Structures are given as C-alpha cells and as structure tokens.
Amino acid sequence: MKIARIETFLVPPRWLFCRVETDDGVVGWGEPVVEGRAEVVRSAVEVLSEYLIGQDPLRIQDHWQVLTKGGFYRGGPVLSSAVAGLDQALWDVAGKTYGAPVHALLGGPVRDSVRVYAWVGGDEPAQLTEQITEQVEAGFTAVKMNAAGPTSPVATAAETAAVVARVTAARDVLGPDRDVAVDFHGRLGAASARRLLAELAPLHPMFVEEPVLPEQSHLLPGLVAASPVPLATGERLFSRAEFLPVLNAGIAVAQPDLSHAGGISEVTRIASLAETYGALLAPHCPLGPIALAAGLQVAFATPNFLIQEQSRGIHYNKDADLLSYVVDPEPFRFTAGQALRGDAPGLGITVDENAVRAADRTGHAWRNPVWRHADGSFTEW
C-alpha cells in the first residue's frame, strides 16, 4: 500500500483539512491549520507531500521523523501544524487499514468517556449568565471563558475587579459541583497575573490558562510558586522540547493542540512527559471536527487526561460549526458533558467529502483581530 494522493481544503469558518488517499482506496483525514495563517500551512502541506507520495502510509513514526527533521530547519507553528494534520490523516489510514480505532492502536482505552467543556463569553466576555445557563442545561459540567478583552499594561483596579466579577457570575450559575476555567490568553503581564490569581482563588477555577505569553515562560516558576490556582499552558507550544521548561516550572495542566503540536504522534509523547511531572493533559481545540476527533482518540488512551476543549457554538464559528462537515454527529453527541467512546476505525468519524469540497470552493481568509490600547499602541489579542 502506497500514498497516492494528498489534497487540502480551505473550509469556513477558519479551518484547513487534508485528505490522504492510498493506491488501494483507503482515505485518511487530518486538520493542519494555524488560525489566521491557513493558506501558509496549506503550502507547507504541499511541500511535505512531495516526500510522502509513494510512501507506505503505515510507517507513521518514520514519516514523522523525516517530516519534522529532514528539512534541517525545524519547528515553528507552520511546519508543526502541517506535520500535525498529515500525522492525523496517517493514523486515520492506519486505523481503517487495521479495522480499529486509533485509541486501540495507542495501547487501548483507559476510560469509557471523555469530559469536554464549552466556551462562553467570546473574545471580550459578555452575556455570561445566559450562556453558562444554556451550557448547564445542555448537560455540560465545565465551561471556559476569557478573563478579559484588551487589558492595560498593568491592569487597573477596575479591570481586575471586572474579571473577578465575571468569574463570580460564572460560579454563581455553575455552583460548587461544576467547573470554570479562565483563559488569560497572554493578555496580562506577569505582575497583573500574580495579583489577579490571588483574587480568583476563592472562586476555585479549575485552571487559569496562559497566565503569561509563551515567550515569557521563564516567568512561570515565580507565578506557580505564588499562585493558589492551578496554571495551564501549551496551545502555542509545539514539541516535547518546548513543553519541558514549562513542566519544570510546575504547571498543573499541559494543553498541546493536536493540529499544532505535531499531531497524534507528538501529543501522546507530550502527555507521557507531562505524566512524569504529575501534570494533566487538556488538549487545546477551538477547531474543527477532525482535530477534535484526533484529540478524543488520544484522550481515550491517556491516563493523565483531564478535559477536552471543543468548539461547538464557539464565537469564531460564524459560517460553519463543528457538525457541518461530518456525516454522522454521533461521535460528538455529548452526554452529561461527556463524549462516549466508540469503536469505529481510525479517527472514528465520517467526513462529508461533498460538503468539504463545496466549502473549499468558497474558502475563507480568516484573520485574528488586531487590538490596540487607547493610545494607539499594540496590545495582545
């Protein structure tokens, strides 16, 4: 069996899919994308495909080594994301070839269901009470929200109080038996984060995400030591090597993205590394159905798994949503906030190829917002 064809599809709202087909008709799907740079990743996939065409698709680990290291210059979000989507597709091909779900190929399941959370509040948190109530009524036991929109270089008393008020409102709806996670999104400096973490502690967040920017990870040891709240990071880290210092710093939750951090192959290794530090895995996934399917397969086979992000109803999904490109929604029919384990081969989903090809004819050019302070200077989104 050889890889015969690789295609990519730019589909709304902001996703990129890839399709790997073998010479005997087995098809695997992946989701290689950098949000806001999908076209660039598409070009990277095309370059990497030059190597893969004609190769045995079942040599997944060997291909991963060549794709990540064979070009001499290594890493970065574009290359890592291109490899990630191709890696997902190769695991999908392998599962369909062997007639087994990917979690079985990873050593078998360690759980029967995977807890997932829902997003509320948008980029600039608003209407939280109504949105959280809707998610609770839908059965979710955990939500995640951004702490704030654009924030001053040193957060003001009013800005700090507003974050605490929002999380308080969330806790009031959720009660003591459900969870809220708070994403700082790298929008606060370390000093502001330290102050705010102490104020949020009585509200018992499940974790606070990206308390500082990834390039400021050297500041994490001090934040971990000062924080009564578990800290999480990793959506903008792309390899075991990049996760090692933040795990050494003492983060409680590692958040690699299956479409950014080298795919199923590398995320399983990141999970094992995290386990040696007593850290839990909570994969980042504000993306499409293929990325989520890959994350769920890893979660079913990962002992130190905590919770899975998913994008149904997320504020980015304007022209399409999680179920727009799958034939059967059952794998994403969450029951009491849980995704139930299935035994369908590969990634466990059936992609609606006609819908994908039709969407690609429209495509998209999604870009993340660019925010500025009142004085006109740039601020983190």
Coordinates of C-alpha atoms in Angstrom, one line a residue:
M1 CA 0.0 0.0 0.0
K2 CA 1.3 3.4 -1.0
I3 CA 0.2 7.0 -0.6
A4 CA -1.2 8.0 -3.9
R5 CA -2.7 11.5 -3.4
I6 CA -2.8 14.3 -0.8
E7 CA -5.3 17.2 -1.1
T8 CA -6.1 20.2 1.1
F9 CA -9.3 22.0 1.6
L10 CA -9.8 25.6 2.9
V11 CA -13.2 25.5 4.6
P12 CA -15.1 28.0 6.7
P13 CA -15.1 29.3 9.3
R14 CA -11.3 29.2 9.6
W15 CA -10.1 25.6 9.1
L16 CA -7.9 23.6 6.8
F17 CA -8.5 19.9 6.2
C18 CA -6.2 17.5 4.4
R19 CA -7.1 14.2 2.7
V20 CA -4.6 11.4 2.2
E21 CA -5.6 8.6 -0.2
T22 CA -3.7 5.3 -0.7
D23 CA -3.4 3.4 -4.0
D24 CA -6.0 0.9 -2.8
G25 CA -8.6 3.5 -1.9
V26 CA -8.1 3.9 1.9
V27 CA -8.7 7.6 2.8
G28 CA -7.5 9.4 6.0
W29 CA -8.3 12.9 7.1
G30 CA -6.4 15.5 9.1
E31 CA -6.7 19.1 10.1
P32 CA -3.4 21.0 9.6
V33 CA -4.0 24.7 10.4
V34 CA -2.7 27.8 12.1
E35 CA -5.7 30.0 12.7
G36 CA -5.3 33.1 10.6
R37 CA -2.5 31.6 8.5
A38 CA -4.3 28.6 6.9
E39 CA -3.1 29.4 3.4
V40 CA 0.6 29.3 4.6
V41 CA 0.1 25.9 6.2
R42 CA -1.6 24.7 3.0
S43 CA 1.6 25.5 1.2
A44 CA 3.7 23.7 3.8
V45 CA 1.5 20.6 3.4
E46 CA 2.0 20.7 -0.3
V47 CA 5.8 20.8 0.1
L48 CA 5.8 17.9 2.7
S49 CA 3.5 15.9 0.4
E50 CA 6.4 15.7 -2.1
Y51 CA 8.1 13.3 0.3
L52 CA 5.0 11.3 1.3
I53 CA 3.6 10.5 -2.2
G54 CA 4.6 6.9 -3.0
Q55 CA 5.5 6.0 0.7
D56 CA 4.0 3.3 2.8
P57 CA 1.4 5.2 4.9
L58 CA 1.7 2.8 7.9
R59 CA 5.3 3.9 8.7
I60 CA 3.9 6.8 10.7
Q61 CA 6.7 7.3 13.2
D62 CA 9.4 7.2 10.5
H63 CA 7.4 9.7 8.4
W64 CA 7.1 11.9 11.5
Q65 CA 10.9 11.9 11.9
V66 CA 11.5 12.8 8.3
L67 CA 8.9 15.5 8.1
T68 CA 10.0 17.3 11.3
K69 CA 13.7 16.9 10.9
G70 CA 14.5 16.1 7.3
G71 CA 14.5 19.8 6.2
F72 CA 17.3 20.8 8.6
Y73 CA 15.4 23.8 9.9
R74 CA 12.9 22.6 12.4
G75 CA 9.8 23.5 14.4
G76 CA 7.6 26.6 14.5
P77 CA 3.8 26.7 14.2
V78 CA 3.6 26.4 10.4
L79 CA 5.7 23.3 10.0
S80 CA 4.5 21.7 13.2
S81 CA 0.9 22.2 12.1
A82 CA 1.4 20.9 8.6
V83 CA 3.0 17.8 10.1
A84 CA 0.2 17.5 12.7
G85 CA -2.6 17.3 10.1
L86 CA -0.7 14.8 8.0
D87 CA 0.1 12.7 11.1
Q88 CA -3.7 12.7 12.0
A89 CA -4.5 11.5 8.5
L90 CA -1.9 8.7 8.6
W91 CA -3.3 7.5 11.9
D92 CA -6.7 7.6 10.4
V93 CA -5.5 5.5 7.4
A94 CA -3.8 3.0 9.8
G95 CA -6.9 2.6 11.9
K96 CA -9.0 2.0 8.8
T97 CA -6.4 -0.5 7.5
Y98 CA -6.3 -2.5 10.7
G99 CA -10.1 -2.1 11.4
A100 CA -9.5 -0.5 14.7
P101 CA -9.9 2.9 16.4
V102 CA -6.8 4.9 16.9
H103 CA -7.1 4.6 20.7
A104 CA -6.7 0.8 20.3
L105 CA -3.5 1.3 18.2
L106 CA -2.2 3.6 21.0
G107 CA -2.5 0.7 23.5
G108 CA -6.2 0.6 24.2
P109 CA -8.6 2.7 26.2
V110 CA -8.1 3.7 29.8
R111 CA -11.6 5.3 30.0
D112 CA -15.1 4.9 28.5
S113 CA -15.9 8.6 28.2
V114 CA -14.1 11.9 27.9
R115 CA -15.2 15.0 29.7
V116 CA -15.5 18.1 27.5
Y117 CA -16.1 21.8 28.2
A118 CA -17.9 24.5 26.3
W119 CA -16.8 28.1 25.5
V120 CA -18.7 31.1 26.8
G121 CA -18.4 34.8 26.6
G122 CA -16.5 35.4 23.4
D123 CA -13.2 37.4 23.0
E124 CA -14.5 40.2 25.2
P125 CA -16.6 38.3 27.8
A126 CA -20.2 39.3 27.9
Q127 CA -23.6 37.7 28.5
L128 CA -22.0 35.1 30.6
T129 CA -25.0 34.3 32.8
E130 CA -27.2 33.5 29.9
Q131 CA -24.6 31.5 28.0
I132 CA -23.5 29.5 31.0
T133 CA -27.1 28.7 31.9
E134 CA -27.6 27.4 28.3
Q135 CA -24.5 25.1 28.7
V136 CA -25.6 23.8 32.1
E137 CA -29.0 23.0 30.6
A138 CA -27.3 21.2 27.7
G139 CA -25.5 19.0 30.3
F140 CA -22.0 20.4 30.4
T141 CA -20.2 20.3 33.7
A142 CA -17.5 22.7 32.8
V143 CA -17.1 25.9 30.8
K144 CA -14.1 28.1 29.8
M145 CA -14.1 31.9 29.4
N146 CA -11.7 34.6 28.6
A147 CA -10.7 36.7 31.6
A148 CA -10.9 40.0 29.8
G149 CA -10.7 41.8 26.5
P150 CA -7.9 44.3 25.9
T151 CA -6.1 45.0 29.1
S152 CA -3.9 47.8 30.3
P153 CA -0.1 47.1 30.6
V154 CA -0.7 47.0 34.3
A155 CA -4.3 46.0 34.9
T156 CA -6.2 48.8 36.7
A157 CA -8.3 48.2 39.8
A158 CA -11.4 48.4 37.6
E159 CA -10.1 45.9 35.1
T160 CA -9.1 43.5 37.9
A161 CA -12.5 43.9 39.7
A162 CA -14.3 43.2 36.4
V163 CA -12.5 39.9 35.9
V164 CA -13.4 38.8 39.4
A165 CA -17.0 39.9 38.9
R166 CA -17.3 37.8 35.7
V167 CA -15.8 34.7 37.3
T168 CA -18.1 35.3 40.3
A169 CA -21.1 35.4 38.0
A170 CA -19.9 32.1 36.4
R171 CA -19.5 30.5 39.8
D172 CA -23.0 31.6 40.8
V173 CA -24.5 29.8 37.9
L174 CA -22.3 26.7 38.0
G175 CA -22.5 26.1 41.7
P176 CA -19.8 24.2 43.6
D177 CA -20.1 20.9 41.6
R178 CA -19.3 22.3 38.1
D179 CA -16.1 23.9 36.9
V180 CA -15.0 27.1 35.3
A181 CA -11.6 27.6 33.6
V182 CA -10.3 31.1 32.9
D183 CA -8.1 31.9 29.9
F184 CA -5.8 34.9 30.4
H185 CA -4.7 34.4 26.7
G186 CA -1.4 36.1 27.4
R187 CA -3.2 39.4 27.7
L188 CA -1.9 40.2 31.2
G189 CA 1.6 40.9 32.3
A190 CA 3.2 38.7 35.0
A191 CA 2.6 41.2 37.8
S192 CA -1.1 41.7 36.9
A193 CA -1.5 37.9 36.6
R194 CA 0.0 37.4 40.0
R195 CA -2.3 39.9 41.6
L196 CA -5.4 38.5 39.8
L197 CA -4.6 34.9 40.5
A198 CA -4.8 35.6 44.3
E199 CA -8.2 37.3 43.9
L200 CA -9.6 34.5 41.8
A201 CA -8.5 31.7 44.2
P202 CA -11.7 31.8 46.4
L203 CA -13.8 31.2 43.2
H204 CA -11.9 27.9 42.7
P205 CA -11.1 27.9 38.9
M206 CA -10.3 24.5 37.5
F207 CA -7.2 26.2 36.0
V208 CA -6.0 29.6 34.7
E209 CA -4.7 29.3 31.1
E210 CA -1.8 31.2 29.6
P211 CA -1.1 33.5 32.5
V212 CA 1.8 34.9 30.5
L213 CA 2.9 34.7 26.9
P214 CA 4.7 31.6 25.7
E215 CA 7.9 33.6 25.1
Q216 CA 7.8 34.6 28.8
S217 CA 7.7 31.0 30.1
H218 CA 10.8 31.7 32.1
L219 CA 8.5 33.7 34.4
L220 CA 6.3 30.7 35.2
P221 CA 8.2 29.3 38.1
G222 CA 7.6 32.5 40.1
L223 CA 3.9 32.5 39.1
V224 CA 3.5 28.9 40.0
A225 CA 5.1 29.4 43.4
A226 CA 2.8 32.4 44.1
S227 CA -0.4 31.0 42.6
P228 CA -3.1 29.2 44.7
V229 CA -4.8 28.4 41.3
P230 CA -3.6 25.6 39.0
L231 CA -1.8 27.0 36.0
A232 CA -2.1 25.7 32.4
T233 CA -0.4 26.5 29.2
G234 CA 0.6 25.0 25.9
E235 CA -1.6 25.9 22.9
R236 CA 1.4 27.9 21.5
L237 CA 4.0 25.2 22.3
F238 CA 4.7 22.7 19.6
S239 CA 7.0 19.9 20.8
R240 CA 8.2 18.0 23.9
A241 CA 11.3 20.2 23.9
E242 CA 9.1 23.3 24.3
F243 CA 6.9 21.7 27.0
L244 CA 9.9 20.6 29.1
P245 CA 10.7 24.0 30.7
V246 CA 7.1 24.8 31.5
L247 CA 6.6 21.4 33.1
N248 CA 9.8 22.0 35.0
A249 CA 8.3 25.3 36.1
G250 CA 5.4 23.3 37.7
I251 CA 2.4 23.9 35.5
A252 CA -0.5 21.7 36.5
V253 CA -2.1 21.3 33.1
A254 CA -0.5 20.8 29.7
Q255 CA -2.5 22.0 26.7
P256 CA -1.0 20.9 23.4
D257 CA -3.1 21.3 20.3
L258 CA -3.5 18.2 18.1
S259 CA -3.4 20.4 15.0
H260 CA -0.3 22.4 16.0
A261 CA 1.9 20.2 18.2
G262 CA 2.9 17.5 15.7
G263 CA -0.3 15.6 15.7
I264 CA -1.3 12.4 17.5
S265 CA 2.3 11.1 17.5
E266 CA 3.8 14.0 19.3
V267 CA 0.9 14.8 21.6
T268 CA 1.0 11.3 23.0
R269 CA 4.7 11.8 23.8
I270 CA 3.9 15.2 25.4
A271 CA 1.3 13.5 27.5
S272 CA 3.8 10.9 28.7
L273 CA 6.3 13.6 29.6
A274 CA 3.6 15.5 31.5
E275 CA 2.7 12.4 33.4
T276 CA 6.3 12.2 34.8
Y277 CA 5.7 15.7 36.3
G278 CA 2.2 14.9 37.7
A279 CA 0.7 17.3 35.1
L280 CA -2.6 16.6 33.4
L281 CA -3.5 16.8 29.7
A282 CA -6.2 19.1 28.5
P283 CA -5.8 19.4 24.7
H284 CA -6.5 22.8 23.1
C285 CA -9.1 22.6 20.3
P286 CA -11.2 25.6 19.2
L287 CA -11.1 24.0 15.8
G288 CA -13.0 21.6 13.6
P289 CA -14.2 18.0 13.8
I290 CA -11.1 16.2 12.6
A291 CA -8.9 17.9 15.2
L292 CA -11.5 17.1 17.9
A293 CA -11.7 13.5 16.8
A294 CA -7.9 13.2 17.0
G295 CA -8.0 14.7 20.5
L296 CA -10.6 12.3 21.7
Q297 CA -8.7 9.3 20.4
V298 CA -5.7 10.5 22.4
A299 CA -7.8 11.2 25.5
F300 CA -9.3 7.7 25.5
A301 CA -5.8 6.2 25.7
T302 CA -4.1 8.7 28.0
P303 CA -4.0 8.0 31.8
N304 CA -3.3 11.6 32.9
F305 CA -6.1 13.2 30.8
L306 CA -8.2 16.0 32.4
I307 CA -10.6 17.5 30.0
Q308 CA -11.0 18.2 26.3
E309 CA -11.8 21.6 24.6
Q310 CA -14.4 21.5 21.8
S311 CA -15.8 24.3 19.5
R312 CA -19.5 23.7 19.2
G313 CA -21.1 27.1 19.3
I314 CA -17.8 28.9 19.9
H315 CA -17.7 32.6 18.9
Y316 CA -15.4 32.0 15.9
N317 CA -17.9 29.7 14.2
K318 CA -19.8 32.1 12.0
D319 CA -20.2 30.3 8.7
A320 CA -19.9 26.7 9.8
D321 CA -19.8 24.7 13.0
L322 CA -18.4 21.5 14.5
L323 CA -21.0 19.3 12.7
S324 CA -21.0 21.0 9.3
Y325 CA -18.6 18.6 7.7
V326 CA -19.4 15.2 9.2
V327 CA -22.0 12.6 8.0
D328 CA -22.9 11.3 11.5
P329 CA -22.9 13.6 14.5
E330 CA -23.0 10.7 17.0
P331 CA -19.3 10.9 17.9
F332 CA -19.9 14.5 19.0
R333 CA -23.2 13.9 20.8
F334 CA -22.1 14.8 24.3
T335 CA -24.0 13.2 27.1
A336 CA -23.8 14.9 30.5
G337 CA -20.8 16.8 29.3
Q338 CA -19.0 13.6 28.1
A339 CA -18.0 12.2 24.7
L340 CA -18.6 8.5 24.8
R341 CA -16.1 6.1 23.4
G342 CA -16.9 4.4 20.1
D343 CA -15.2 1.6 18.1
A344 CA -15.4 3.0 14.6
P345 CA -12.0 2.6 12.9
G346 CA -9.4 5.3 12.5
L347 CA -10.4 8.7 14.0
G348 CA -14.0 7.4 14.4
I349 CA -15.7 10.0 12.2
T350 CA -17.0 10.0 8.6
V351 CA -16.1 13.3 6.8
D352 CA -18.8 14.6 4.4
E353 CA -16.5 14.9 1.4
N354 CA -19.1 16.6 -0.8
A355 CA -19.6 19.3 1.9
V356 CA -15.9 19.8 2.2
R357 CA -15.3 20.1 -1.5
A358 CA -18.2 22.5 -1.9
A359 CA -16.9 24.6 1.1
D360 CA -13.4 24.7 -0.4
R361 CA -14.8 26.4 -3.5
T362 CA -15.7 29.3 -1.3
G363 CA -12.8 29.0 1.1
H364 CA -12.0 31.7 3.7
A365 CA -9.4 34.3 4.7
W366 CA -10.0 34.4 8.4
R367 CA -7.6 36.6 10.4
N368 CA -7.4 37.2 14.1
P369 CA -8.3 40.7 15.3
V370 CA -5.5 43.3 15.9
W371 CA -6.2 45.2 19.2
R372 CA -4.8 48.5 20.3
H373 CA -4.7 50.4 23.6
A374 CA -6.4 53.8 23.8
D375 CA -3.1 55.5 23.0
G376 CA -2.9 53.6 19.7
S377 CA -0.2 51.1 20.7
F378 CA -0.5 47.4 20.1
T379 CA -1.9 45.1 22.7
E380 CA -2.2 41.3 22.8
W381 CA -5.3 39.6 21.4

